[in-house]
């Protein structure tokens, strides 16, 4: 059998001469088959694009797997073992004990107390922070016209300030004879020993958390307010809707996606409540400000690595559940 190829480019023709002299010409199909065989077809292009895309993504994938995925999987597996600081020389010699660490956690009075403290901080702190941030955003968007930039910078400053510096200032403010109690004294109120009281230590932590985080939400809400079409507000104004009605019937529904984003962001931060008690009260007095995050940190310090990992994954599940609830409550409705 003799095969002869003629022509060039798209019009290239392949001719096949049979032994009996009968010649069959086929155009197009043979050329496309040859092109696919050389990797020039659509499938070959997709394969090359996939290789190029993975070559760009590979550095991130390697770093993510090394510093995030492997530690996550390892710590999750560790929570089902009896791994402690004594096992660091022979980590594969630890025993698999199933859910014993989780059972031990939920039988620990200190961990349950830390769960209640974290829930207290989240349930009170999130609505207060969102409310204050929304009021500030509305005021900056429509009410305050002079020194608007100065107010924005001032409200956002706590976000970029070191928590240690903030803690020093707040400890000074909340001393028994500090400025806060001095102001309360002028009003005839005897202020408590804020940070050494089992009743008032957590409200003091919440106040500090609200002050530190309201700036971020204020910026997010301000961006959401500026996306509301002016025509909608003007139409409501023409229809006679007052400020409260415009806010509840127009502003809040149109800002629902922005509120959802802020709520989820805040719930993740507040459930990992750690820095405030760490730098101000060390979890005291009498564990009144001990959070789940600080509890896990202390267990890692004690060398109870598996126990601390189990506490961390309980916190992870709590974050996932709360985020799911917020998505259901605040998602956009058609």
Tab-separated table of C-alpha atoms in Angstrom:
chain	number	residue	atom	x	y	z
A	1	UNK	CA	0.000	0.000	0.000
A	2	UNK	CA	1.320	3.428	-0.979
A	3	UNK	CA	0.313	6.566	0.846
A	4	UNK	CA	0.807	9.951	-0.789
A	5	UNK	CA	0.080	13.322	0.804
A	6	UNK	CA	-0.491	16.494	-1.231
A	7	UNK	CA	-1.393	20.099	-0.617
A	8	UNK	CA	-0.847	22.412	2.275
A	9	UNK	CA	-2.801	23.927	5.147
A	10	UNK	CA	-6.534	23.380	5.499
A	11	UNK	CA	-6.810	22.158	1.924
A	12	UNK	CA	-4.310	19.475	2.440
A	13	UNK	CA	-5.401	16.246	0.782
A	14	UNK	CA	-4.294	12.756	1.597
A	15	UNK	CA	-4.457	10.228	-1.156
A	16	UNK	CA	-4.239	6.501	-0.676
A	17	UNK	CA	-3.462	4.218	-3.595
A	18	UNK	CA	-4.797	0.691	-3.320
A	19	UNK	CA	-2.794	-2.201	-4.773
A	20	UNK	CA	-5.466	-2.677	-7.453
A	21	UNK	CA	-5.003	0.898	-8.572
A	22	UNK	CA	-8.141	2.188	-6.895
A	23	UNK	CA	-7.324	5.462	-5.202
A	24	UNK	CA	-9.353	6.788	-2.330
A	25	UNK	CA	-9.092	10.429	-1.474
A	26	UNK	CA	-10.193	11.749	1.839
A	27	UNK	CA	-9.851	15.289	2.873
A	28	UNK	CA	-10.345	16.976	6.225
A	29	UNK	CA	-10.897	13.908	8.441
A	30	UNK	CA	-7.416	12.485	7.925
A	31	UNK	CA	-5.800	15.870	8.414
A	32	UNK	CA	-7.734	16.442	11.651
A	33	UNK	CA	-6.777	12.972	12.894
A	34	UNK	CA	-3.126	13.687	12.185
A	35	UNK	CA	-3.452	17.051	13.906
A	36	UNK	CA	-5.028	15.454	16.991
A	37	UNK	CA	-2.264	12.836	16.986
A	38	UNK	CA	0.274	15.655	17.152
A	39	UNK	CA	-1.697	17.337	19.986
A	40	UNK	CA	-2.968	20.277	17.882
A	41	UNK	CA	-6.700	19.516	18.288
A	42	UNK	CA	-9.123	20.992	20.846
A	43	UNK	CA	-8.283	18.272	23.345
A	44	UNK	CA	-4.579	18.976	22.947
A	45	UNK	CA	-5.125	22.694	23.487
A	46	UNK	CA	-7.146	22.025	26.637
A	47	UNK	CA	-4.399	19.704	27.885
A	48	UNK	CA	-1.739	22.366	27.305
A	49	UNK	CA	-3.875	25.016	29.019
A	50	UNK	CA	-4.364	22.676	31.976
A	51	UNK	CA	-0.620	22.075	32.255
A	52	UNK	CA	0.087	25.825	32.099
A	53	UNK	CA	-2.580	26.582	34.704
A	54	UNK	CA	-1.240	23.948	37.083
A	55	UNK	CA	2.306	25.207	36.594
A	56	UNK	CA	1.148	28.651	37.809
A	57	UNK	CA	-0.888	27.186	40.677
A	58	UNK	CA	1.722	24.656	41.771
A	59	UNK	CA	3.746	26.973	44.087
A	60	UNK	CA	0.586	27.922	45.989
A	61	UNK	CA	-0.600	24.307	46.119
A	62	UNK	CA	2.736	23.150	47.541
A	63	UNK	CA	2.814	25.924	50.166
A	64	UNK	CA	-0.857	25.386	51.071
A	65	UNK	CA	-0.357	21.636	51.437
A	66	UNK	CA	2.825	22.067	53.481
A	67	UNK	CA	1.740	24.778	55.879
A	68	UNK	CA	-2.064	24.381	56.001
A	69	UNK	CA	-3.466	21.099	54.729
A	70	UNK	CA	-0.949	18.718	56.311
A	71	UNK	CA	-1.038	20.465	59.741
A	72	UNK	CA	-4.856	20.480	59.619
A	73	UNK	CA	-5.107	16.787	58.809
A	74	UNK	CA	-2.385	15.941	61.335
A	75	UNK	CA	-4.031	17.890	64.149
A	76	UNK	CA	-7.413	16.334	63.340
A	77	UNK	CA	-5.879	12.844	63.460
A	78	UNK	CA	-4.041	13.824	66.638
A	79	UNK	CA	-7.339	14.628	68.365
A	80	UNK	CA	-8.217	10.911	68.197
A	81	UNK	CA	-4.981	9.858	69.890
A	82	UNK	CA	-3.311	10.233	73.294
A	83	UNK	CA	-0.478	12.382	71.921
A	84	UNK	CA	1.322	14.474	74.552
A	85	UNK	CA	4.637	16.313	74.774
A	86	UNK	CA	6.254	13.042	75.963
A	87	UNK	CA	5.521	11.473	72.540
A	88	UNK	CA	7.280	14.032	70.356
A	89	UNK	CA	10.332	11.772	69.915
A	90	UNK	CA	8.157	8.846	68.730
A	91	UNK	CA	4.949	10.346	67.312
A	92	UNK	CA	3.916	7.145	65.515
A	93	UNK	CA	3.955	5.167	68.749
A	94	UNK	CA	0.841	6.885	70.147
A	95	UNK	CA	-2.391	4.966	70.640
A	96	UNK	CA	-5.635	5.580	68.790
A	97	UNK	CA	-8.306	6.197	71.434
A	98	UNK	CA	-11.277	7.250	69.297
A	99	UNK	CA	-13.511	9.953	70.765
A	100	UNK	CA	-12.069	9.722	74.280
A	101	UNK	CA	-10.506	13.212	74.100
A	102	UNK	CA	-13.864	14.702	73.042
A	103	UNK	CA	-15.668	12.788	75.790
A	104	UNK	CA	-13.127	14.059	78.310
A	105	UNK	CA	-13.639	17.603	77.044
A	106	UNK	CA	-17.378	17.614	77.545
A	107	UNK	CA	-16.925	16.155	81.039
A	108	UNK	CA	-14.515	18.955	81.961
A	109	UNK	CA	-16.179	21.682	84.027
A	110	UNK	CA	-13.481	24.156	82.975
A	111	UNK	CA	-14.055	23.523	79.252
A	112	UNK	CA	-17.835	23.862	79.652
A	113	UNK	CA	-17.229	27.117	81.514
A	114	UNK	CA	-15.014	28.290	78.643
A	115	UNK	CA	-17.783	27.369	76.170
A	116	UNK	CA	-20.305	29.454	78.129
A	117	UNK	CA	-17.898	32.396	78.280
A	118	UNK	CA	-17.310	32.221	74.531
A	119	UNK	CA	-21.052	31.998	73.868
A	120	UNK	CA	-21.622	35.017	76.149
A	121	UNK	CA	-18.991	37.014	74.283
A	122	UNK	CA	-20.445	36.069	70.870
A	123	UNK	CA	-24.149	36.500	71.678
A	124	UNK	CA	-23.656	39.933	73.236
A	125	UNK	CA	-20.669	41.142	71.259
A	126	UNK	CA	-21.862	40.510	67.689
A	127	UNK	CA	-25.185	42.420	67.861
A	128	UNK	CA	-23.612	45.305	69.776
A	129	UNK	CA	-20.678	45.594	67.353
A	130	UNK	CA	-22.912	45.398	64.285
A	131	UNK	CA	-25.348	47.931	65.726
A	132	UNK	CA	-22.640	50.451	66.613
A	133	UNK	CA	-20.895	49.975	63.257
A	134	UNK	CA	-24.165	50.413	61.337
A	135	UNK	CA	-25.051	53.591	63.210
A	136	UNK	CA	-21.593	55.029	62.540
A	137	UNK	CA	-21.780	54.064	58.848
A	138	UNK	CA	-25.210	55.663	58.412
A	139	UNK	CA	-24.014	58.814	60.190
A	140	UNK	CA	-20.909	59.052	58.018
A	141	UNK	CA	-22.914	58.332	54.873
A	142	UNK	CA	-25.575	60.967	55.370
A	143	UNK	CA	-25.495	62.783	58.699
A	144	UNK	CA	-21.892	63.900	59.196
A	145	UNK	CA	-20.664	66.207	56.449
A	146	UNK	CA	-17.750	68.015	58.114
A	147	UNK	CA	-14.534	66.209	59.059
A	148	UNK	CA	-15.910	62.988	57.551
A	149	UNK	CA	-12.441	61.676	56.668
A	150	UNK	CA	-11.163	62.440	60.169
A	151	UNK	CA	-14.043	60.462	61.689
A	152	UNK	CA	-13.399	57.515	59.353
A	153	UNK	CA	-9.713	57.434	60.273
A	154	UNK	CA	-10.505	57.822	63.963
A	155	UNK	CA	-13.020	54.978	64.044
A	156	UNK	CA	-10.732	52.676	62.041
A	157	UNK	CA	-7.588	53.388	64.076
A	158	UNK	CA	-8.253	50.692	66.762
A	159	UNK	CA	-8.239	48.016	64.039
A	160	UNK	CA	-4.635	48.743	63.073
A	161	UNK	CA	-3.411	49.375	66.605
A	162	UNK	CA	-1.416	46.724	68.438
A	163	UNK	CA	-3.559	44.740	70.871
A	164	UNK	CA	-0.813	45.003	73.497
A	165	UNK	CA	-0.845	48.798	73.344
A	166	UNK	CA	-4.638	48.769	73.418
A	167	UNK	CA	-4.616	46.451	76.439
A	168	UNK	CA	-2.278	48.743	78.364
A	169	UNK	CA	-4.588	51.709	77.740
A	170	UNK	CA	-7.726	49.743	78.655
A	171	UNK	CA	-6.153	48.369	81.844
A	172	UNK	CA	-5.383	51.962	82.844
A	173	UNK	CA	-8.920	53.101	81.994
A	174	UNK	CA	-10.529	50.244	83.934
A	175	UNK	CA	-8.484	50.467	87.117
A	176	UNK	CA	-10.540	50.865	90.323
A	177	UNK	CA	-9.347	54.474	90.559
A	178	UNK	CA	-9.055	54.972	86.782
A	179	UNK	CA	-10.765	57.457	84.454
A	180	UNK	CA	-13.881	55.313	83.861
A	181	UNK	CA	-14.699	55.038	87.553
A	182	UNK	CA	-13.811	58.724	87.994
A	183	UNK	CA	-16.460	59.668	85.407
A	184	UNK	CA	-18.980	57.322	87.033
A	185	UNK	CA	-18.156	58.935	90.369
A	186	UNK	CA	-19.088	62.361	88.957
A	187	UNK	CA	-22.500	60.863	88.120
A	188	UNK	CA	-22.863	59.484	91.632
A	189	UNK	CA	-22.166	55.876	90.634
A	190	UNK	CA	-19.562	53.769	92.388
A	191	UNK	CA	-17.704	51.881	89.653
A	192	UNK	CA	-16.623	48.257	90.180
A	193	UNK	CA	-13.144	46.751	89.973
A	194	UNK	CA	-13.781	45.890	86.345
A	195	UNK	CA	-11.026	43.402	85.558
A	196	UNK	CA	-11.027	41.638	88.957
A	197	UNK	CA	-14.767	41.132	89.192
A	198	UNK	CA	-16.316	37.859	88.006
A	199	UNK	CA	-19.417	39.844	87.030
A	200	UNK	CA	-17.850	42.793	85.219
A	201	UNK	CA	-14.691	41.308	83.671
A	202	UNK	CA	-16.542	39.835	80.669
A	203	UNK	CA	-18.545	43.029	79.917
A	204	UNK	CA	-15.221	44.890	79.993
A	205	UNK	CA	-13.818	42.380	77.472
A	206	UNK	CA	-16.891	42.847	75.267
A	207	UNK	CA	-16.545	46.639	75.392
A	208	UNK	CA	-12.941	46.357	74.307
A	209	UNK	CA	-13.842	43.897	71.536
A	210	UNK	CA	-16.579	46.183	70.225
A	211	UNK	CA	-14.224	49.162	70.242
A	212	UNK	CA	-11.495	47.229	68.403
A	213	UNK	CA	-13.706	45.703	65.689
A	214	UNK	CA	-16.375	48.297	64.939
A	215	UNK	CA	-14.035	50.135	62.533
A	216	UNK	CA	-13.788	47.220	60.117
A	217	UNK	CA	-17.535	46.676	60.017
A	218	UNK	CA	-18.124	50.420	59.696
A	219	UNK	CA	-16.033	50.507	56.514
A	220	UNK	CA	-17.850	47.450	55.114
A	221	UNK	CA	-21.282	48.864	55.929
A	222	UNK	CA	-20.353	52.258	54.524
A	223	UNK	CA	-19.438	50.593	51.228
A	224	UNK	CA	-22.780	48.738	51.294
A	225	UNK	CA	-24.727	51.948	51.932
A	226	UNK	CA	-23.080	53.658	48.975
A	227	UNK	CA	-24.319	50.911	46.619
A	228	UNK	CA	-27.999	51.650	47.373
A	229	UNK	CA	-29.461	53.526	44.369
A	230	UNK	CA	-30.414	57.108	45.216
A	231	UNK	CA	-33.547	56.750	43.045
A	232	UNK	CA	-34.991	54.156	45.425
A	233	UNK	CA	-34.533	56.401	48.444
A	234	UNK	CA	-35.918	59.415	46.580
A	235	UNK	CA	-38.997	57.441	45.499
A	236	UNK	CA	-39.656	56.420	49.101
A	237	UNK	CA	-39.214	60.037	50.178
A	238	UNK	CA	-41.772	61.181	47.595
A	239	UNK	CA	-44.180	58.512	48.856
A	240	UNK	CA	-43.935	60.053	52.314
A	241	UNK	CA	-41.781	57.411	54.032
A	242	UNK	CA	-40.047	58.743	57.139
A	243	UNK	CA	-36.403	58.127	58.107
A	244	UNK	CA	-37.192	55.074	60.242
A	245	UNK	CA	-39.429	53.520	57.589
A	246	UNK	CA	-36.835	54.162	54.863
A	247	UNK	CA	-34.151	52.591	57.022
A	248	UNK	CA	-36.136	49.464	57.955
A	249	UNK	CA	-37.918	48.923	54.612
A	250	UNK	CA	-35.213	49.988	52.144
A	251	UNK	CA	-31.772	50.305	53.675
A	252	UNK	CA	-31.697	47.128	55.762
A	253	UNK	CA	-33.197	44.788	53.087
A	254	UNK	CA	-30.870	46.133	50.400
A	255	UNK	CA	-27.898	45.731	52.732
A	256	UNK	CA	-28.733	42.139	53.640
A	257	UNK	CA	-25.721	40.627	51.751
A	258	UNK	CA	-23.398	43.190	53.364
A	259	UNK	CA	-24.836	42.488	56.807
A	260	UNK	CA	-24.378	38.745	56.197
A	261	UNK	CA	-20.728	39.238	55.278
A	262	UNK	CA	-20.106	41.372	58.347
A	263	UNK	CA	-21.898	38.940	60.656
A	264	UNK	CA	-19.983	35.904	59.386
A	265	UNK	CA	-16.679	37.766	59.596
A	266	UNK	CA	-17.437	38.893	63.132
A	267	UNK	CA	-18.615	35.466	64.287
A	268	UNK	CA	-15.329	33.901	63.161
A	269	UNK	CA	-13.342	36.550	65.060
A	270	UNK	CA	-15.434	36.442	68.219
A	271	UNK	CA	-15.581	32.655	68.473
A	272	UNK	CA	-11.771	32.709	68.421
A	273	UNK	CA	-11.869	35.177	71.340
A	274	UNK	CA	-8.318	34.965	72.709
A	275	UNK	CA	-6.235	38.140	72.613
A	276	UNK	CA	-8.310	40.231	75.016
A	277	UNK	CA	-8.237	37.777	77.969
A	278	UNK	CA	-4.651	36.762	77.182
A	279	UNK	CA	-3.251	40.264	77.533
A	280	UNK	CA	-5.654	41.687	80.130
A	281	UNK	CA	-6.858	39.020	82.562
A	282	UNK	CA	-5.086	35.730	81.735
A	283	UNK	CA	-8.540	34.154	81.697
A	284	UNK	CA	-9.395	35.293	85.233
A	285	UNK	CA	-10.702	36.092	87.662
A	286	UNK	CA	-11.742	32.501	88.487
A	287	UNK	CA	-11.941	31.677	84.743
A	288	UNK	CA	-14.559	34.395	84.250
A	289	UNK	CA	-12.943	35.405	80.931
A	290	UNK	CA	-11.565	32.008	79.897
A	291	UNK	CA	-12.511	31.335	76.265
A	292	UNK	CA	-12.311	28.099	74.264
A	293	UNK	CA	-9.405	29.496	72.262
A	294	UNK	CA	-7.507	30.401	75.429
A	295	UNK	CA	-8.376	27.003	76.957
A	296	UNK	CA	-6.858	25.223	73.916
A	297	UNK	CA	-3.794	27.475	74.087
A	298	UNK	CA	-3.242	26.575	77.745
A	299	UNK	CA	-3.574	22.854	77.022
A	300	UNK	CA	-0.956	23.120	74.276
A	301	UNK	CA	1.274	24.840	76.823
A	302	UNK	CA	0.737	21.980	79.261
A	303	UNK	CA	1.811	19.493	76.566
A	304	UNK	CA	-1.657	17.940	76.121
A	305	UNK	CA	-1.513	18.183	72.349
A	306	UNK	CA	-4.308	15.721	71.524
A	307	UNK	CA	-6.622	17.252	74.135
A	308	UNK	CA	-5.922	20.756	72.821
A	309	UNK	CA	-6.535	19.588	69.240
A	310	UNK	CA	-9.913	18.180	70.242
A	311	UNK	CA	-10.844	21.527	71.852
A	312	UNK	CA	-9.779	23.341	68.677
A	313	UNK	CA	-12.004	21.155	66.489
A	314	UNK	CA	-14.976	21.689	68.797
A	315	UNK	CA	-14.406	25.409	68.202
A	316	UNK	CA	-14.160	24.770	64.446
A	317	UNK	CA	-17.523	22.986	64.438
A	318	UNK	CA	-19.052	25.854	66.443
A	319	UNK	CA	-17.784	28.382	63.869
A	320	UNK	CA	-19.187	26.312	60.988
A	321	UNK	CA	-22.592	25.929	62.688
A	322	UNK	CA	-22.880	29.630	63.568
A	323	UNK	CA	-21.871	30.654	60.035
A	324	UNK	CA	-24.509	28.295	58.621
A	325	UNK	CA	-27.181	29.804	60.879
A	326	UNK	CA	-26.217	33.318	59.789
A	327	UNK	CA	-26.323	32.358	56.113
A	328	UNK	CA	-29.868	31.074	56.608
A	329	UNK	CA	-30.977	34.114	58.608
A	330	UNK	CA	-29.457	36.861	56.475
A	331	UNK	CA	-29.268	35.436	52.969
A	332	UNK	CA	-30.913	37.467	50.218
A	333	UNK	CA	-34.576	36.692	49.624
A	334	UNK	CA	-36.165	37.042	46.210
